[in-house]
Amino acid sequence: AVVARLRVGGSASDTGLSFSTADNYDMNFIVRPSGGSISNTIKRLGMMNNTSGNPPSSGIYFEYSTTAADTTWQCVTRSGGTQTRTNSTISVASGTWANLRIKKNGSDVDFYVNGTLRCTNTTNIPTASVAPVIQQQDTTNTANNDIDIDLFSLNITGMTR
C-alpha cells in the first residue's frame, strides 16, 4: 500500500505530501502560542486539503480562532465545506504549552489535549486527500502572534506490507 504521495503540480495547492482518506493515523503536536498576544489570530494544526481556504474545505484539525470568539481549542472535522466543531474546553493562553493529539481510526477521530481525550468526532470526516499542516494567521496584520513548536509527529497506523 502507498503510505503517502508527494504531488508536484502547477500551483501551490497542487504541491505537497498528501494522504489517502482511508489512512488511519496518530498525529501529535506540542505547541505554545507566544509573542505576547493571542488576539487577532487563527491557528490550525492537523490535516487539511489546502492552506489557501479560510477555513480549508476539508480537514481534521485543532483550531483556535479569535474571529470565531474562541477561548479554547476546538476539535474540527470538515468535509466539502461542512464541519463538525466541538469545544475541547481547554483554554488557549500565550506562553502555555499544549500537547495536541489527533487519532483517526476509520470514521472516528479522537482529539486529545495534554493526554486527555477531549472530543470524538464521527461526522464530516474528509473524503478529499489531506496533508499535515500547521497554519498561523494574523487576522489584522498588527499583532505579534507566534506559535512555538516543540514536537510534531505523524504515525500512519494499521498498515500491512
CSV table of N, CA and C in Angstrom, one decimal:
chain,number,residue,atom,x,y,z
A,1,ALA,N,0.8,-1.2,0.0
A,1,ALA,CA,0.0,0.0,0.0
A,1,ALA,C,0.9,1.2,0.0
A,2,VAL,N,0.4,2.3,-0.7
A,2,VAL,CA,1.1,3.5,-0.7
A,2,VAL,C,0.8,4.3,0.6
A,3,VAL,N,1.9,4.7,1.3
A,3,VAL,CA,1.7,5.4,2.6
A,3,VAL,C,1.4,6.9,2.3
A,4,ALA,N,2.1,7.5,1.4
A,4,ALA,CA,1.8,8.9,1.1
A,4,ALA,C,2.3,9.2,-0.3
A,5,ARG,N,1.8,10.2,-0.9
A,5,ARG,CA,2.1,10.6,-2.2
A,5,ARG,C,2.6,12.0,-2.2
A,6,LEU,N,3.8,12.3,-2.8
A,6,LEU,CA,4.3,13.6,-3.0
A,6,LEU,C,3.9,14.1,-4.3
A,7,ARG,N,3.0,15.1,-4.4
A,7,ARG,CA,2.5,15.6,-5.6
A,7,ARG,C,3.1,16.9,-5.9
A,8,VAL,N,3.7,17.1,-7.1
A,8,VAL,CA,4.2,18.4,-7.6
A,8,VAL,C,3.4,18.8,-8.8
A,9,GLY,N,2.7,19.9,-8.6
A,9,GLY,CA,1.8,20.3,-9.7
A,9,GLY,C,2.1,21.7,-10.1
A,10,GLY,N,1.1,22.3,-10.8
A,10,GLY,CA,1.3,23.7,-11.3
A,10,GLY,C,1.0,24.8,-10.4
A,11,SER,N,0.5,24.5,-9.2
A,11,SER,CA,0.2,25.6,-8.3
A,11,SER,C,0.5,25.2,-6.9
A,12,ALA,N,0.5,26.1,-5.9
A,12,ALA,CA,0.9,25.8,-4.6
A,12,ALA,C,-0.1,24.8,-4.0
A,13,SER,N,-1.4,24.9,-4.4
A,13,SER,CA,-2.4,24.0,-3.8
A,13,SER,C,-2.2,22.5,-4.3
A,14,ASP,N,-1.5,22.4,-5.4
A,14,ASP,CA,-1.3,21.1,-6.0
A,14,ASP,C,0.0,20.4,-5.5
A,15,THR,N,0.8,21.1,-4.7
A,15,THR,CA,2.1,20.6,-4.3
A,15,THR,C,2.1,20.2,-2.8
A,16,GLY,N,2.6,19.0,-2.5
A,16,GLY,CA,2.7,18.7,-1.1
A,16,GLY,C,2.6,17.2,-0.9
A,17,LEU,N,2.7,16.8,0.3
A,17,LEU,CA,2.7,15.4,0.8
A,17,LEU,C,1.2,15.1,1.2
A,18,SER,N,0.5,14.3,0.4
A,18,SER,CA,-0.9,14.0,0.7
A,18,SER,C,-1.1,12.6,1.2
A,19,PHE,N,-2.2,12.4,1.9
A,19,PHE,CA,-2.5,11.1,2.5
A,19,PHE,C,-3.9,10.7,2.0
A,20,SER,N,-4.2,9.5,1.9
A,20,SER,CA,-5.5,9.0,1.5
A,20,SER,C,-6.4,9.1,2.7
A,21,THR,N,-7.7,9.4,2.4
A,21,THR,CA,-8.7,9.5,3.5
A,21,THR,C,-8.9,8.1,4.1
A,22,ALA,N,-8.5,7.0,3.5
A,22,ALA,CA,-8.6,5.7,4.1
A,22,ALA,C,-7.5,5.5,5.2
A,23,ASP,N,-6.5,6.3,5.2
A,23,ASP,CA,-5.4,6.1,6.1
A,23,ASP,C,-5.8,6.4,7.6
A,24,ASN,N,-5.4,5.5,8.5
A,24,ASN,CA,-5.5,5.8,9.9
A,24,ASN,C,-4.2,6.4,10.4
A,25,TYR,N,-4.3,7.3,11.3
A,25,TYR,CA,-3.0,7.9,11.8
A,25,TYR,C,-3.1,8.4,13.2
A,26,ASP,N,-2.0,8.7,13.8
A,26,ASP,CA,-1.8,9.2,15.1
A,26,ASP,C,-0.9,10.4,15.0
A,27,MET,N,-1.4,11.6,15.2
A,27,MET,CA,-0.6,12.9,15.0
A,27,MET,C,-0.5,13.6,16.3
A,28,ASN,N,0.7,14.1,16.6
A,28,ASN,CA,0.9,14.8,17.8
A,28,ASN,C,1.7,16.1,17.6
A,29,PHE,N,1.3,17.1,18.4
A,29,PHE,CA,2.0,18.4,18.4
A,29,PHE,C,2.2,18.8,19.8
A,30,ILE,N,3.3,19.4,20.1
A,30,ILE,CA,3.5,20.1,21.4
A,30,ILE,C,3.8,21.5,20.9
A,31,VAL,N,2.9,22.4,21.3
A,31,VAL,CA,2.9,23.8,20.8
A,31,VAL,C,2.7,24.8,21.9
A,32,ARG,N,3.2,26.0,21.7
A,32,ARG,CA,2.9,27.1,22.7
A,32,ARG,C,2.7,28.4,21.9
A,33,PRO,N,1.4,28.9,22.0
A,33,PRO,CA,1.2,30.2,21.4
A,33,PRO,C,2.1,31.2,22.2
A,34,SER,N,2.7,32.1,21.4
A,34,SER,CA,3.7,33.0,22.1
A,34,SER,C,3.6,34.3,21.3
A,35,GLY,N,4.6,35.2,21.7
A,35,GLY,CA,4.6,36.5,21.0
A,35,GLY,C,3.9,37.6,21.8
A,36,GLY,N,3.4,37.2,23.0
A,36,GLY,CA,2.8,38.2,23.9
A,36,GLY,C,1.3,38.4,23.7
A,37,SER,N,0.8,37.8,22.6
A,37,SER,CA,-0.6,38.1,22.3
A,37,SER,C,-1.2,36.9,21.6
A,38,ILE,N,-2.5,36.6,21.9
A,38,ILE,CA,-3.2,35.6,21.2
A,38,ILE,C,-4.5,36.2,20.6
A,39,SER,N,-4.5,37.5,20.5
A,39,SER,CA,-5.7,38.1,19.9
A,39,SER,C,-5.5,38.2,18.4
A,40,ASN,N,-6.5,38.4,17.6
A,40,ASN,CA,-6.5,38.6,16.2
A,40,ASN,C,-5.7,37.5,15.5
A,41,THR,N,-6.1,36.3,15.8
A,41,THR,CA,-5.3,35.1,15.3
A,41,THR,C,-6.2,34.0,15.0
A,42,ILE,N,-5.8,33.2,14.0
A,42,ILE,CA,-6.4,31.9,13.7
A,42,ILE,C,-5.2,30.9,13.7
A,43,LYS,N,-5.3,29.8,14.5
A,43,LYS,CA,-4.3,28.8,14.5
A,43,LYS,C,-5.0,27.5,14.2
A,44,ARG,N,-4.4,26.7,13.2
A,44,ARG,CA,-4.9,25.4,12.9
A,44,ARG,C,-3.8,24.4,12.8
A,45,LEU,N,-4.0,23.2,13.4
A,45,LEU,CA,-2.9,22.2,13.4
A,45,LEU,C,-3.6,20.9,13.2
A,46,GLY,N,-3.1,20.2,12.1
A,46,GLY,CA,-3.7,18.9,11.8
A,46,GLY,C,-3.5,18.5,10.3
A,47,MET,N,-4.6,17.9,9.8
A,47,MET,CA,-4.6,17.5,8.4
A,47,MET,C,-5.6,18.4,7.6
A,48,MET,N,-5.2,18.9,6.5
A,48,MET,CA,-6.1,19.8,5.7
A,48,MET,C,-5.8,19.5,4.2
A,49,ASN,N,-6.8,19.8,3.4
A,49,ASN,CA,-6.6,19.7,1.9
A,49,ASN,C,-5.9,20.9,1.3
A,50,ASN,N,-5.9,22.0,1.9
A,50,ASN,CA,-5.2,23.2,1.4
A,50,ASN,C,-5.0,24.2,2.5
A,51,THR,N,-4.2,25.2,2.2
A,51,THR,CA,-4.0,26.3,3.2
A,51,THR,C,-4.5,27.6,2.6
A,52,SER,N,-5.0,27.6,1.4
A,52,SER,CA,-5.5,28.8,0.8
A,52,SER,C,-6.9,29.2,1.3
A,53,GLY,N,-7.7,28.2,1.6
A,53,GLY,CA,-9.0,28.4,2.1
A,53,GLY,C,-9.1,28.8,3.6
A,54,ASN,N,-10.0,29.6,3.9
A,54,ASN,CA,-10.1,30.0,5.3
A,54,ASN,C,-11.6,29.9,5.7
A,55,PRO,N,-12.0,28.8,6.3
A,55,PRO,CA,-11.2,27.6,6.6
A,55,PRO,C,-11.0,26.7,5.4
A,56,PRO,N,-10.1,25.7,5.5
A,56,PRO,CA,-10.0,24.8,4.3
A,56,PRO,C,-11.3,24.1,4.1
A,57,SER,N,-11.5,23.6,2.9
A,57,SER,CA,-12.8,22.9,2.6
A,57,SER,C,-12.9,21.5,3.2
A,58,SER,N,-11.7,20.9,3.5
A,58,SER,CA,-11.7,19.6,4.2
A,58,SER,C,-10.5,19.5,5.1
A,59,GLY,N,-10.7,18.8,6.2
A,59,GLY,CA,-9.6,18.6,7.1
A,59,GLY,C,-10.0,18.0,8.5
A,60,ILE,N,-9.0,17.7,9.2
A,60,ILE,CA,-9.2,17.2,10.6
A,60,ILE,C,-8.1,17.9,11.4
A,61,TYR,N,-8.5,18.8,12.3
A,61,TYR,CA,-7.5,19.7,12.9
A,61,TYR,C,-8.1,20.3,14.2
A,62,PHE,N,-7.1,20.8,15.0
A,62,PHE,CA,-7.4,21.7,16.1
A,62,PHE,C,-7.4,23.1,15.6
A,63,GLU,N,-8.3,23.9,16.2
A,63,GLU,CA,-8.4,25.3,15.7
A,63,GLU,C,-8.6,26.2,16.9
A,64,TYR,N,-8.0,27.3,16.8
A,64,TYR,CA,-8.3,28.4,17.8
A,64,TYR,C,-8.4,29.7,16.9
A,65,SER,N,-9.6,30.3,17.0
A,65,SER,CA,-9.9,31.5,16.1
A,65,SER,C,-10.5,32.6,16.9
A,66,THR,N,-9.8,33.7,17.1
A,66,THR,CA,-10.4,34.8,17.7
A,66,THR,C,-11.5,35.4,16.9
A,67,THR,N,-11.5,35.2,15.6
A,67,THR,CA,-12.6,35.6,14.7
A,67,THR,C,-13.9,34.9,15.1
A,68,ALA,N,-13.8,33.7,15.5
A,68,ALA,CA,-15.0,32.9,16.0
A,68,ALA,C,-15.2,33.1,17.5
A,69,ALA,N,-14.4,34.0,18.1
A,69,ALA,CA,-14.6,34.3,19.5
A,69,ALA,C,-14.2,33.1,20.4
A,70,ASP,N,-13.2,32.3,19.9
A,70,ASP,CA,-12.8,31.2,20.7
A,70,ASP,C,-11.9,31.6,21.9
A,71,THR,N,-12.0,30.9,22.9
A,71,THR,CA,-11.1,31.0,24.1
A,71,THR,C,-10.4,29.6,24.4
A,72,THR,N,-10.9,28.6,23.6
A,72,THR,CA,-10.4,27.2,23.9
A,72,THR,C,-10.0,26.6,22.5
A,73,TRP,N,-9.3,25.5,22.6
A,73,TRP,CA,-9.0,24.7,21.4
A,73,TRP,C,-10.3,24.0,20.9
A,74,GLN,N,-10.6,24.1,19.6
A,74,GLN,CA,-11.8,23.5,19.0
A,74,GLN,C,-11.3,22.3,18.2
A,75,CYS,N,-12.1,21.2,18.2
A,75,CYS,CA,-11.8,20.0,17.5
A,75,CYS,C,-12.7,20.0,16.3
A,76,VAL,N,-12.0,20.0,15.1
A,76,VAL,CA,-12.8,20.2,13.8
A,76,VAL,C,-12.6,19.0,12.9
A,77,THR,N,-13.7,18.5,12.4
A,77,THR,CA,-13.7,17.6,11.2
A,77,THR,C,-14.5,18.3,10.1
A,78,ARG,N,-14.0,18.4,8.9
A,78,ARG,CA,-14.6,19.2,7.9
A,78,ARG,C,-14.5,18.5,6.5
A,79,SER,N,-15.6,18.3,5.9
A,79,SER,CA,-15.6,17.7,4.6
A,79,SER,C,-16.5,18.5,3.6
A,80,GLY,N,-15.9,18.9,2.5
A,80,GLY,CA,-16.6,19.6,1.5
A,80,GLY,C,-17.3,20.9,2.0
A,81,GLY,N,-16.7,21.5,2.9
A,81,GLY,CA,-17.2,22.8,3.4
A,81,GLY,C,-18.2,22.7,4.6
A,82,THR,N,-18.5,21.4,5.0
A,82,THR,CA,-19.4,21.2,6.1
A,82,THR,C,-18.6,20.7,7.3
A,83,GLN,N,-18.8,21.3,8.4
A,83,GLN,CA,-17.9,20.9,9.6
A,83,GLN,C,-18.7,20.5,10.8
A,84,THR,N,-18.0,19.7,11.6
A,84,THR,CA,-18.3,19.4,13.0
A,84,THR,C,-17.3,20.1,13.8
A,85,ARG,N,-17.7,21.0,14.7
A,85,ARG,CA,-16.7,21.8,15.5
A,85,ARG,C,-17.1,21.6,17.0
A,86,THR,N,-16.2,20.9,17.8
A,86,THR,CA,-16.5,20.5,19.1
A,86,THR,C,-15.6,21.2,20.1
A,87,ASN,N,-16.1,21.8,21.1
A,87,ASN,CA,-15.3,22.5,22.1
A,87,ASN,C,-14.5,21.6,23.0
A,88,SER,N,-13.2,21.7,23.1
A,88,SER,CA,-12.4,20.9,23.9
A,88,SER,C,-12.4,21.3,25.4
A,89,THR,N,-12.9,22.5,25.6
A,89,THR,CA,-13.0,23.2,26.9
A,89,THR,C,-11.6,23.5,27.5
A,90,ILE,N,-10.5,23.3,26.8
A,90,ILE,CA,-9.2,23.7,27.3
A,90,ILE,C,-8.8,25.0,26.7
A,91,SER,N,-8.5,26.0,27.6
A,91,SER,CA,-8.2,27.3,27.3
A,91,SER,C,-6.8,27.4,26.6
A,92,VAL,N,-6.8,28.4,25.6
A,92,VAL,CA,-5.5,28.7,24.9
A,92,VAL,C,-5.0,30.0,25.6
A,93,ALA,N,-3.7,29.9,26.0
A,93,ALA,CA,-3.1,31.0,26.7
A,93,ALA,C,-1.7,31.2,26.2
A,94,SER,N,-1.3,32.5,25.9
A,94,SER,CA,0.0,32.8,25.5
A,94,SER,C,1.1,32.3,26.5
A,95,GLY,N,2.1,31.6,26.0
A,95,GLY,CA,3.2,31.1,26.8
A,95,GLY,C,2.9,29.8,27.5
A,96,THR,N,1.8,29.2,27.2
A,96,THR,CA,1.4,27.9,27.9
A,96,THR,C,1.5,26.8,26.8
A,97,TRP,N,2.3,25.8,27.1
A,97,TRP,CA,2.5,24.6,26.2
A,97,TRP,C,1.2,23.8,26.2
A,98,ALA,N,0.9,23.2,25.1
A,98,ALA,CA,-0.2,22.2,25.0
A,98,ALA,C,0.2,21.1,24.1
A,99,ASN,N,-0.1,19.9,24.6
A,99,ASN,CA,0.1,18.7,23.8
A,99,ASN,C,-1.2,18.3,23.1
A,100,LEU,N,-1.2,18.5,21.8
A,100,LEU,CA,-2.4,18.3,21.0
A,100,LEU,C,-2.2,17.0,20.1
A,101,ARG,N,-3.1,16.1,20.3
A,101,ARG,CA,-3.0,14.8,19.6
A,101,ARG,C,-4.3,14.5,18.8
A,102,ILE,N,-4.2,14.1,17.6
A,102,ILE,CA,-5.3,13.6,16.8
A,102,ILE,C,-5.1,12.2,16.4
A,103,LYS,N,-6.1,11.4,16.7
A,103,LYS,CA,-6.0,9.9,16.4
A,103,LYS,C,-7.2,9.6,15.5
A,104,LYS,N,-6.9,9.3,14.2
A,104,LYS,CA,-8.0,8.9,13.3
A,104,LYS,C,-8.0,7.4,13.1
A,105,ASN,N,-9.2,6.8,13.4
A,105,ASN,CA,-9.3,5.3,13.2
A,105,ASN,C,-10.6,5.1,12.5
A,106,GLY,N,-10.6,4.9,11.2
A,106,GLY,CA,-11.8,4.7,10.4
A,106,GLY,C,-12.6,6.0,10.4
A,107,SER,N,-13.9,5.9,10.8
A,107,SER,CA,-14.7,7.1,10.8
A,107,SER,C,-14.8,7.8,12.2
A,108,ASP,N,-13.9,7.4,13.1
A,108,ASP,CA,-13.8,8.0,14.4
A,108,ASP,C,-12.6,8.9,14.4
A,109,VAL,N,-12.7,10.1,14.9
A,109,VAL,CA,-11.5,10.9,15.1
A,109,VAL,C,-11.5,11.4,16.6
A,110,ASP,N,-10.5,11.0,17.3
A,110,ASP,CA,-10.3,11.4,18.7
A,110,ASP,C,-9.3,12.5,18.8
A,111,PHE,N,-9.7,13.5,19.6
A,111,PHE,CA,-8.8,14.7,19.9
A,111,PHE,C,-8.4,14.7,21.4
A,112,TYR,N,-7.1,14.7,21.6
A,112,TYR,CA,-6.6,14.7,23.0
A,112,TYR,C,-5.9,16.0,23.2
A,113,VAL,N,-6.1,16.6,24.4
A,113,VAL,CA,-5.3,17.8,24.9
A,113,VAL,C,-4.6,17.4,26.2
A,114,ASN,N,-3.3,17.5,26.2
A,114,ASN,CA,-2.5,17.2,27.4
A,114,ASN,C,-2.8,15.8,27.9
A,115,GLY,N,-2.9,14.8,27.0
A,115,GLY,CA,-3.1,13.4,27.3
A,115,GLY,C,-4.5,13.0,27.6
A,116,THR,N,-5.5,13.9,27.6
A,116,THR,CA,-6.8,13.5,28.0
A,116,THR,C,-7.7,13.7,26.8
A,117,LEU,N,-8.5,12.6,26.5
A,117,LEU,CA,-9.5,12.7,25.4
A,117,LEU,C,-10.5,13.8,25.7
A,118,ARG,N,-10.6,14.7,24.7
A,118,ARG,CA,-11.5,15.9,24.9
A,118,ARG,C,-12.7,15.8,23.9
A,119,CYS,N,-12.5,15.3,22.7
A,119,CYS,CA,-13.6,15.2,21.7
A,119,CYS,C,-13.4,14.0,20.9
A,120,THR,N,-14.6,13.4,20.5
A,120,THR,CA,-14.6,12.4,19.5
A,120,THR,C,-15.6,12.9,18.4
A,121,ASN,N,-15.1,13.1,17.2
A,121,ASN,CA,-16.0,13.5,16.1
A,121,ASN,C,-16.2,12.3,15.1
A,122,THR,N,-17.4,12.0,14.7
A,122,THR,CA,-17.7,10.9,13.8
A,122,THR,C,-18.4,11.4,12.6
A,123,THR,N,-18.6,12.7,12.4
A,123,THR,CA,-19.3,13.2,11.2
A,123,THR,C,-18.3,14.2,10.5
A,124,ASN,N,-18.6,14.4,9.2
A,124,ASN,CA,-17.8,15.3,8.4
A,124,ASN,C,-16.4,14.9,8.3
A,125,ILE,N,-16.1,13.6,8.2
A,125,ILE,CA,-14.7,13.1,8.1
A,125,ILE,C,-14.4,13.3,6.6
A,126,PRO,N,-13.2,13.9,6.3
A,126,PRO,CA,-12.9,14.3,4.9
A,126,PRO,C,-12.9,13.2,3.9
A,127,THR,N,-13.4,13.4,2.7
A,127,THR,CA,-13.3,12.5,1.6
A,127,THR,C,-12.2,12.9,0.6
A,128,ALA,N,-11.7,14.1,0.8
A,128,ALA,CA,-10.5,14.6,-0.1
A,128,ALA,C,-9.2,14.2,0.6
A,129,SER,N,-8.2,14.0,-0.2
A,129,SER,CA,-6.8,13.8,0.3
A,129,SER,C,-6.4,15.0,1.2
A,130,VAL,N,-5.7,14.7,2.2
A,130,VAL,CA,-5.3,15.7,3.2
A,130,VAL,C,-3.8,15.6,3.4
A,131,ALA,N,-3.2,16.7,4.0
A,131,ALA,CA,-1.8,16.7,4.3
A,131,ALA,C,-1.6,17.4,5.6
A,132,PRO,N,-0.4,17.1,6.3
A,132,PRO,CA,-0.2,17.7,7.6
A,132,PRO,C,0.1,19.2,7.4
A,133,VAL,N,-0.5,20.0,8.3
A,133,VAL,CA,-0.4,21.5,8.2
A,133,VAL,C,-0.4,22.1,9.6
A,134,ILE,N,0.5,23.1,9.8
A,134,ILE,CA,0.5,24.0,10.9
A,134,ILE,C,0.2,25.3,10.3
A,135,GLN,N,-0.9,25.9,10.6
A,135,GLN,CA,-1.3,27.2,10.0
A,135,GLN,C,-1.5,28.2,11.1
A,136,GLN,N,-0.9,29.4,10.8
A,136,GLN,CA,-1.0,30.5,11.7
A,136,GLN,C,-1.3,31.8,10.9
A,137,GLN,N,-2.4,32.5,11.2
A,137,GLN,CA,-2.8,33.7,10.5
A,137,GLN,C,-3.0,34.8,11.5
A,138,ASP,N,-2.5,35.9,11.2
A,138,ASP,CA,-2.7,37.2,11.9
A,138,ASP,C,-3.8,37.9,11.2
A,139,THR,N,-5.0,38.0,11.8
A,139,THR,CA,-6.2,38.5,11.0
A,139,THR,C,-6.2,40.0,10.8
A,140,THR,N,-5.3,40.7,11.5
A,140,THR,CA,-5.2,42.2,11.4
A,140,THR,C,-3.9,42.7,10.9
A,141,ASN,N,-2.9,41.8,10.8
A,141,ASN,CA,-1.5,42.2,10.5
A,141,ASN,C,-0.9,43.2,11.4
A,142,THR,N,-1.4,43.2,12.7
A,142,THR,CA,-0.9,44.2,13.7
A,142,THR,C,-0.3,43.5,14.9
A,143,ALA,N,-0.7,42.3,15.2
A,143,ALA,CA,-0.3,41.6,16.4
A,143,ALA,C,0.9,40.8,16.1
A,144,ASN,N,1.7,40.5,17.1
A,144,ASN,CA,2.8,39.6,17.0
A,144,ASN,C,2.4,38.2,17.6
A,145,ASN,N,1.7,37.5,16.7
A,145,ASN,CA,1.2,36.2,17.1
A,145,ASN,C,2.0,35.1,16.5
A,146,ASP,N,2.8,34.4,17.4
A,146,ASP,CA,3.7,33.3,17.0
A,146,ASP,C,3.1,32.0,17.6
A,147,ILE,N,3.6,30.9,17.1
A,147,ILE,CA,3.4,29.6,17.7
A,147,ILE,C,4.7,28.8,17.7
A,148,ASP,N,5.1,28.5,18.9
A,148,ASP,CA,6.4,27.7,19.1
A,148,ASP,C,6.0,26.2,19.0
A,149,ILE,N,6.9,25.5,18.3
A,149,ILE,CA,6.6,24.1,18.1
A,149,ILE,C,7.8,23.3,18.7
A,150,ASP,N,7.5,22.5,19.7
A,150,ASP,CA,8.5,21.6,20.3
A,150,ASP,C,8.5,20.2,19.7
A,151,LEU,N,7.4,19.8,19.2
A,151,LEU,CA,7.3,18.4,18.7
A,151,LEU,C,6.2,18.3,17.6
A,152,PHE,N,6.5,17.6,16.6
A,152,PHE,CA,5.5,17.2,15.6
A,152,PHE,C,5.8,15.8,15.2
A,153,SER,N,4.8,14.9,15.3
A,153,SER,CA,5.0,13.5,14.9
A,153,SER,C,3.7,13.1,14.2
A,154,LEU,N,3.9,12.1,13.2
A,154,LEU,CA,2.8,11.6,12.5
A,154,LEU,C,3.1,10.1,12.2
A,155,ASN,N,2.3,9.2,12.8
A,155,ASN,CA,2.4,7.8,12.6
A,155,ASN,C,1.2,7.3,11.8
A,156,ILE,N,1.5,6.7,10.7
A,156,ILE,CA,0.4,6.0,9.9
A,156,ILE,C,0.2,4.7,10.6
A,157,THR,N,-1.0,4.3,11.0
A,157,THR,CA,-1.3,3.1,11.8
A,157,THR,C,-2.1,2.1,11.0
A,158,GLY,N,-2.0,0.9,11.4
A,158,GLY,CA,-2.8,-0.2,10.9
A,158,GLY,C,-2.5,-0.7,9.5
A,159,MET,N,-1.3,-0.4,9.1
A,159,MET,CA,-0.9,-0.8,7.7
A,159,MET,C,-0.3,-2.2,7.7
A,160,THR,N,-0.5,-2.9,6.6
A,160,THR,CA,0.2,-4.2,6.4
A,160,THR,C,1.0,-4.0,5.2
A,161,ARG,N,2.2,-4.7,5.2
A,161,ARG,CA,3.0,-4.6,4.0
A,161,ARG,C,3.3,-5.9,3.4
